[in-house]
XYZ file of C-alpha atoms in Angstrom:
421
model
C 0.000 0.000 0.000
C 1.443 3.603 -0.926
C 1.563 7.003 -0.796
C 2.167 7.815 -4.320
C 2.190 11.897 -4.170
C 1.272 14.373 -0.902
C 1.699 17.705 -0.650
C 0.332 19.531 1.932
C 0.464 22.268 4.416
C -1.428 25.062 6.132
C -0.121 28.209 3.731
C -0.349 25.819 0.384
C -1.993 27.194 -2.018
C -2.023 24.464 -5.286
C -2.541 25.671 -8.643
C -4.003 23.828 -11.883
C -1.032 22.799 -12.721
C 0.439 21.598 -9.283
C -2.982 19.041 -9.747
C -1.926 18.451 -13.322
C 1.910 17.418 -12.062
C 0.604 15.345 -9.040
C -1.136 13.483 -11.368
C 1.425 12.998 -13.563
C 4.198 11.568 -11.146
C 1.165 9.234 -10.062
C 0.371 8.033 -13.237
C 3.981 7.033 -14.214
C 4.463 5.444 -10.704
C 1.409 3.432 -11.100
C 2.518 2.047 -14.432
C -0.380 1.982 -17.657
C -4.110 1.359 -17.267
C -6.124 0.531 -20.075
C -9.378 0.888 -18.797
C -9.824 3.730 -16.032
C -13.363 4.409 -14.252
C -13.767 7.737 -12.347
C -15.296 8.354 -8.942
C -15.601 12.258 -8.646
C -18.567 13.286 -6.498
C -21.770 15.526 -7.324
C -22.398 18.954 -7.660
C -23.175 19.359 -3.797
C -19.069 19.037 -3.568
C -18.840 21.778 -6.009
C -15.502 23.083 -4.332
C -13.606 20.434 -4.000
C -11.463 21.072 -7.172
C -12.448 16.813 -7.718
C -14.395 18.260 -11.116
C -10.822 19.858 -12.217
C -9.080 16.760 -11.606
C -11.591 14.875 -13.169
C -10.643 17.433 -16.224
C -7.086 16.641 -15.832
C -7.398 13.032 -15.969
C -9.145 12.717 -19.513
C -6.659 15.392 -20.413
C -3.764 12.978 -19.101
C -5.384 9.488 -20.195
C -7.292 10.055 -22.863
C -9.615 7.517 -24.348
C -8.256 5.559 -21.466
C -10.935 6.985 -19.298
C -13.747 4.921 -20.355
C -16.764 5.883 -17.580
C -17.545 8.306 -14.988
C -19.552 7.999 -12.078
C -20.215 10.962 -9.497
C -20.810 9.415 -5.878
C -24.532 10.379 -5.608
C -25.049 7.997 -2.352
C -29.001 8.998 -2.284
C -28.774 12.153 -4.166
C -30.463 12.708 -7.321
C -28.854 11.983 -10.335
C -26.696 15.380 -11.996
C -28.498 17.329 -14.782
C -27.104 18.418 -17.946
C -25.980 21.896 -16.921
C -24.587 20.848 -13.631
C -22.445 18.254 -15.272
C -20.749 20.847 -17.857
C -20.418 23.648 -14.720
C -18.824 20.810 -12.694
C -16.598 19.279 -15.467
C -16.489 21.392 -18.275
C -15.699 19.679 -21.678
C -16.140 16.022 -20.641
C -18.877 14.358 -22.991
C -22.147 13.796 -21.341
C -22.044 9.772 -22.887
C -18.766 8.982 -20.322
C -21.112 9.185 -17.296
C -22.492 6.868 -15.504
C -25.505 7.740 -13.240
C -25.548 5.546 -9.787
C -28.820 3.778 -8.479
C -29.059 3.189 -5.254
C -31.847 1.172 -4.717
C -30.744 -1.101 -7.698
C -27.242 -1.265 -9.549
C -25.411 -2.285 -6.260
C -23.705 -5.446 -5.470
C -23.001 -6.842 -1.791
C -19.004 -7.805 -1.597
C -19.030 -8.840 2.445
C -20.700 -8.386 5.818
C -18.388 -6.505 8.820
C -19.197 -9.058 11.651
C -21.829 -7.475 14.530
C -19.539 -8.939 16.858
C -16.820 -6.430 15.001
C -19.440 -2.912 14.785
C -20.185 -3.737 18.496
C -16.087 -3.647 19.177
C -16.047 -0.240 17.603
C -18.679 1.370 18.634
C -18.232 0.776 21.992
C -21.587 -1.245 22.830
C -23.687 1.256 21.220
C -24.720 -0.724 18.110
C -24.805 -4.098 17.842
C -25.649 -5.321 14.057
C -23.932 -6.658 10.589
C -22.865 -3.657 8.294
C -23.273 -4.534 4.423
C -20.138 -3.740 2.224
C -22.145 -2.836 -1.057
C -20.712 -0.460 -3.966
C -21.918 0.025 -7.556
C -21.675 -3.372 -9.853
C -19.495 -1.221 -12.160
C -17.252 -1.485 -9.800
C -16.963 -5.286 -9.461
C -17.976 -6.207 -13.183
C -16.701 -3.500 -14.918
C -13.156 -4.658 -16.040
C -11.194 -1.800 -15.240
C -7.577 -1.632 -14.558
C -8.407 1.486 -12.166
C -11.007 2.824 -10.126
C -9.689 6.467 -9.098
C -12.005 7.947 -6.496
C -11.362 11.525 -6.525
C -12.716 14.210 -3.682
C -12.180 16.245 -0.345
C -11.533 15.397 2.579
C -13.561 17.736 5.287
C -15.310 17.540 8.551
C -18.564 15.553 7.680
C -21.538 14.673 10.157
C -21.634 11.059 9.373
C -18.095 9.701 9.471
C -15.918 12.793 11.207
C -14.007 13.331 7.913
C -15.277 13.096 4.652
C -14.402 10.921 1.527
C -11.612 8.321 0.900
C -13.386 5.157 0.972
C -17.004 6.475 2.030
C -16.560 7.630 -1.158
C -16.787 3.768 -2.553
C -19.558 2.136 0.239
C -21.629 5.356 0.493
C -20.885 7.561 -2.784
C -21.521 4.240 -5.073
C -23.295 2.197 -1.869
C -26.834 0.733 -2.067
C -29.837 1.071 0.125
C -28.269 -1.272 3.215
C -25.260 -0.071 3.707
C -25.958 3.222 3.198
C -29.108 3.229 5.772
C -26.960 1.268 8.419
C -24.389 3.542 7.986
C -25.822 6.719 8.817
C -27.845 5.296 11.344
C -25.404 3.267 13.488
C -23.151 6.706 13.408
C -26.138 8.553 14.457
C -27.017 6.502 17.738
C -23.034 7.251 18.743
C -23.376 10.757 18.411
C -22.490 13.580 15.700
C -21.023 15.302 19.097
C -18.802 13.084 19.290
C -18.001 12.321 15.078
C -18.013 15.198 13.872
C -14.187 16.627 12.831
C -12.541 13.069 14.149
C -10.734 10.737 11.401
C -10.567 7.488 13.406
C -14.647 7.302 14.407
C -16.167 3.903 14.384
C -17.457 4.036 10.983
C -14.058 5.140 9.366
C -13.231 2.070 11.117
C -15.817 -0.333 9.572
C -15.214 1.033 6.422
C -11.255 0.055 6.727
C -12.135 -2.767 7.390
C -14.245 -3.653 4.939
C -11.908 -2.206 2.266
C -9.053 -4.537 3.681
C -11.417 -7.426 3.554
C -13.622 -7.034 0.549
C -11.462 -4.785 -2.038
C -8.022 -6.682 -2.164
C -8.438 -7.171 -6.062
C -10.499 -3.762 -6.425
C -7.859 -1.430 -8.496
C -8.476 1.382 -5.901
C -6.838 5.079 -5.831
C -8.043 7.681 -3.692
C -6.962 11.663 -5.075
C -8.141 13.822 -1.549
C -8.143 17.736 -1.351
C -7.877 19.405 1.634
C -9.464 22.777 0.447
C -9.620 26.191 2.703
C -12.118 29.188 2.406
C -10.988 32.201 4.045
C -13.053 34.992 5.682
C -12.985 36.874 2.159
C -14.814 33.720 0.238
C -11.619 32.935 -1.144
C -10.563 29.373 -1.461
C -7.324 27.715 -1.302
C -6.262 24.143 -1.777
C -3.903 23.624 1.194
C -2.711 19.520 0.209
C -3.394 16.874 -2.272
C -2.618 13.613 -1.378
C -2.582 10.567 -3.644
C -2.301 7.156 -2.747
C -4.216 3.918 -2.108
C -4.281 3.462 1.912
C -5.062 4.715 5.469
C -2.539 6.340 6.192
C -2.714 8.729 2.572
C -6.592 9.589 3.886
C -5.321 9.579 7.929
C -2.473 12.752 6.597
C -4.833 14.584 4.548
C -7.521 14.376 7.750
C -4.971 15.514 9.815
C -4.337 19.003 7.327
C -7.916 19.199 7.357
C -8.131 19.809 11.366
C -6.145 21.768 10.879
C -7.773 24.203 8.315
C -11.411 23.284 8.187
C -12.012 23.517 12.497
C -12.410 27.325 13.286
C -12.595 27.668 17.056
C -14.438 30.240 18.513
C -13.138 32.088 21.572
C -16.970 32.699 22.376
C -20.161 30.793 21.494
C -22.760 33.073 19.156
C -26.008 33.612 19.957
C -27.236 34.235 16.478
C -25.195 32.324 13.347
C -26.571 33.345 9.914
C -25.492 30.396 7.585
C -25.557 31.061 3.693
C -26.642 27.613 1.400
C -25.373 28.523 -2.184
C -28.207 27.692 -5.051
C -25.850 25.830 -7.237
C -25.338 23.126 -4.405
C -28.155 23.067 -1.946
C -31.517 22.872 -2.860
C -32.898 20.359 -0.162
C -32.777 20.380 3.466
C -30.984 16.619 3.203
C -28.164 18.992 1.793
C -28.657 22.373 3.494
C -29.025 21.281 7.215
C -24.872 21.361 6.581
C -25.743 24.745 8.069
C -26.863 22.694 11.221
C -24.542 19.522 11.697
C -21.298 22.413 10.962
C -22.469 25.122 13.382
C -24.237 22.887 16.463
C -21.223 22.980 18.291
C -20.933 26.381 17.683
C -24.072 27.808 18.901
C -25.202 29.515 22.237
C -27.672 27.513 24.726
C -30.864 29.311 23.684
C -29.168 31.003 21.026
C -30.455 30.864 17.145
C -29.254 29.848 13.525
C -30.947 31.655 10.562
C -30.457 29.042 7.544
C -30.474 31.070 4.373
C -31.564 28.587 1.429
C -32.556 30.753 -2.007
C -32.866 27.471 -3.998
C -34.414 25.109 -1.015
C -37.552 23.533 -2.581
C -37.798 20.236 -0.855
C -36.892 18.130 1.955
C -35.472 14.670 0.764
C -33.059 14.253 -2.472
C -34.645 10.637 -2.674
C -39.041 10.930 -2.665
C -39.562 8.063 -0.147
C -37.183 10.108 2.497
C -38.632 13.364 1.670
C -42.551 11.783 2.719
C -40.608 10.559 5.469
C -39.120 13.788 6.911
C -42.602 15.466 5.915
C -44.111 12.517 8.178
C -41.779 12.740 11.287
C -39.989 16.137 11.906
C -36.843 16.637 12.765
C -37.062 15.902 16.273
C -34.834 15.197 19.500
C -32.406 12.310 19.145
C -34.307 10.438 21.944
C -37.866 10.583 20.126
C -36.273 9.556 17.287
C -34.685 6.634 18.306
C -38.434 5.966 20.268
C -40.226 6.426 16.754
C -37.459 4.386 14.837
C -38.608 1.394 16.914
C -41.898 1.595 16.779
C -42.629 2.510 12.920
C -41.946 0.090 10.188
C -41.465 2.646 7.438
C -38.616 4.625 9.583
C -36.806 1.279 10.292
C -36.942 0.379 6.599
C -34.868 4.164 6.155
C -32.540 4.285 8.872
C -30.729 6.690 6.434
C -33.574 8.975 7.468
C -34.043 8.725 10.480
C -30.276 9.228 10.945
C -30.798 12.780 9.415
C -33.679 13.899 11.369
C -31.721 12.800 14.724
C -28.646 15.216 12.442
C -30.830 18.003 11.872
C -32.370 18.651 15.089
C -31.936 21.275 17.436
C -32.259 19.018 20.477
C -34.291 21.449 21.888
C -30.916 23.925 22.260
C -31.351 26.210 19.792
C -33.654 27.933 17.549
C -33.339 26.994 13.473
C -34.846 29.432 11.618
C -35.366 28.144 7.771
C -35.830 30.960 5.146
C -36.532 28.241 2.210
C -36.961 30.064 -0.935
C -39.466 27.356 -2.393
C -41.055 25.366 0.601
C -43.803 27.311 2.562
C -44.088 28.610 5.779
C -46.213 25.521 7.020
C -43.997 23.309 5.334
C -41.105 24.548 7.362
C -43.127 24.686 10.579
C -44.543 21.287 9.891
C -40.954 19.769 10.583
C -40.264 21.992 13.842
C -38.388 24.737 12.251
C -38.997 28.126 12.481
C -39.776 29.902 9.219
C -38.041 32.810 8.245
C -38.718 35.203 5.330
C -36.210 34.672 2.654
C -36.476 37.819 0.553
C -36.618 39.697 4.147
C -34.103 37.918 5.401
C -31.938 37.983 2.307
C -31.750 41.767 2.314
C -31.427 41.742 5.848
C -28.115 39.686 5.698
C -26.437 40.924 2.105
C -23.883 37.621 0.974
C -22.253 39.589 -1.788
C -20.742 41.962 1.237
C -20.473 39.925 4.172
C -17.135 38.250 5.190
C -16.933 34.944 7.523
C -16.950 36.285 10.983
C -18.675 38.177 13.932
C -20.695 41.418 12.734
C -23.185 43.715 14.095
C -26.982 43.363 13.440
C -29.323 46.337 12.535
C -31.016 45.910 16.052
C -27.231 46.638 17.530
C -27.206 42.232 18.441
C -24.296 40.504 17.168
C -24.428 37.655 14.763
C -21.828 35.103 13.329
C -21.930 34.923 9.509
C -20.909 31.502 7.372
C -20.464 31.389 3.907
C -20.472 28.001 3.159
C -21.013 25.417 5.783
C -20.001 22.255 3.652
C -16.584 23.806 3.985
C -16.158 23.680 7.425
C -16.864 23.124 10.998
C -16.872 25.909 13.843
C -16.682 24.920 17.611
C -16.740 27.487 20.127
C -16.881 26.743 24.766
C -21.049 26.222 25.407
């Protein structure tokens, strides 16, 4: 297992064609492929630079790069536009759309005996190692999963190999993921590299993908109080330890600590990646540990017009709320159509407030009774919008019109923010 290319530290800033040469001096280490499949993510990833180096790698390889498959997990397949904003001069007839209720493939079960180890008693059942077919039956030489690695909700640091057994996972996996990692806490996940699923997914990459022809590309990507971005490392490489060094940069750059917690953080969900609350209430997992005790987050979400990516989730968040972890837990036991989506019910446990803080929602296209109907508060977005101007407003503490102060974020997904509560 190897490190093939890392480069990484906190005042990096990598160009085009830094990602051009890393991929380069990884290519000629790895020797020729033939056959290459791609694993950048979606859209909702927009700035993870994993649509440039998706670029790069037809530029490098050619014909060579016979499919492409953005990790959707659950999330609705890409649309024309987004795919030629995202990667920009790749034909439309390379990709490969992934279905996660049906083009998936089980390659091995992580023992309960194993998931009870790691989780420390908390959850006691069989995880399913499932990934896309194409992945098993698609006769390629390489399978180069390509994204960023960031504080995430589910797994403590995003991508590397939830990348493969969520990104291109089916409906068991996926649902037992989320949910076992939501019964041991996001507290406790969120921002940490080694958490009990990271675990389970080692270990089912050690066990199940020995002959899979995996590489893993991971940005570690920075956004600074201006809106600027900069890629601080890009590590390349097909083990732990290439994802455990880019987590590590990540801590580093991603965690902004708070010498005080806010009592009012205005979070800002960009149109061209959020337009559900499955994706937007990034606003809430990022900023929980942030927020005052009786304090308030105004979620500002121009483009929000529904609830669930996938329909079945979205009746099922419509249904239930997003309510405290304990009733959740309470309602996943005693309602057949939540324990058949643990995936859901893991992000209504995510998205609640716990009774802590106020959320208050300014959807552009759900209602003011839809909002309310899943105990948030609904805020005018137009009002609100005005109110808080994005185009002028840097990351940090300002002063509201009423004199109050207020936090502002300009992209949650980028991030997490922790502050003494």
């Amino acid at each position: 297992m190897t490190t093939y290319y890392a480069n990484g530290n906190e005042s990096n800033s990598l160009t085009s064609d830094d990602l051009r040469d890393a991929l380069q001096q990884t290519l000629a280490a790895i020797g020729p492929r033939q056959k290459v499949l791609l694993l950048p993510p979606d859209q909702t990833r927009l700035f993870s630079r994993a649509g440039e180096l998706t670029v790069l790698c037809r530029e490098l390889l050619g014909d060579r790069v016979t499919d492409i498959m953005p990790a959707l997990g659950t999330h609705d397949e890409m649309e024309p536009e987004q795919l030629d904003h995202m990667f920009p001069g790749v034909p439309h007839h390379l990709f490969r759309p992934h279905r996660w209720r049906d083009d998936v493939v089980t390659l091995g079960e992580v023992s309960a005996e194993y998931v009870k180890k790691v989780t420390g008693g908390l959850y006691d059942q069989p995880w399913k190692a499932q990934v896309n077919k194409m992945l098993v039956e698609g006769g390629h030489d390489l399978i180069f999963s390509l994204g960023q690695v960031v504080p995430h909700e589910v797994i403590g640091m995003a991508n590397y190999n939830k990348n493969i057994f969520v990104g291109t996972g089916g409906v068991a996996g996926i649902n037992e993921s989320h949910y076992l990692s939501a019964v041991y806490g996001i507290e406790q996940t969120l921002g940490q590299a080694n958490t009990p699923l990271r675990q389970i997914l080692n270990h089912a990459q050690d066990e199940f993908c020995k002959g899979m022809p995996l590489l893993y590309a991971l940005t570690v990507i920075q956004q600074m109080p201006d809106g600027t971005l900069h890629t601080r490392g890009l590590y390349i490489g097909d083990d732990h330890e290439t994802f455990f060094a880019a987590a590590e940069l990540a801590r580093k750059v991603n965690i902004t600590h708070l010498d005080h917690a806010p009592k009012h953080i205005v979070a800002y969900l960009d149109p061209r990646e959020f337009s559900s609350t499955w994706l937007g209430n990034k606003s809430i997992y990022r900023t929980r540990l942030a927020i005052a005790t009786g304090g308030r987050l105004t979620v500002l979400g121009p483009a929000v017009k529904k609830f669930g990516e996938d329909k079945s989730i979205d009746l099922l968040i419509r249904k239930y709320g997003y309510r405290t972890k304990a009733e959740i837990i309470q309602l996943f036991a005693e309602n057949e159509d939540l324990r058949a989506n643990p995936s859901a019910a893991a992000h209504l446990v995510h998205g609640s407030h716990e009774n802590r803080f106020e959320v208050v929602y300014a959807a552009g296209k759900l209602s003011a009774d839809e909002i309310r109907s899943v105990n948030y508060t609904p805020g005018d977005v137009n009002e609100l919008m005005k109110r808080y101007d994005v185009t002028k407003l840097n990351d940090g503490f300002h002063t509201d019109i009423d004199g109050s102060e207020f936090y502002y974020i300009q992209n949650p997904a980028l991030g997490l923010w922790q502050a003494p509560l």
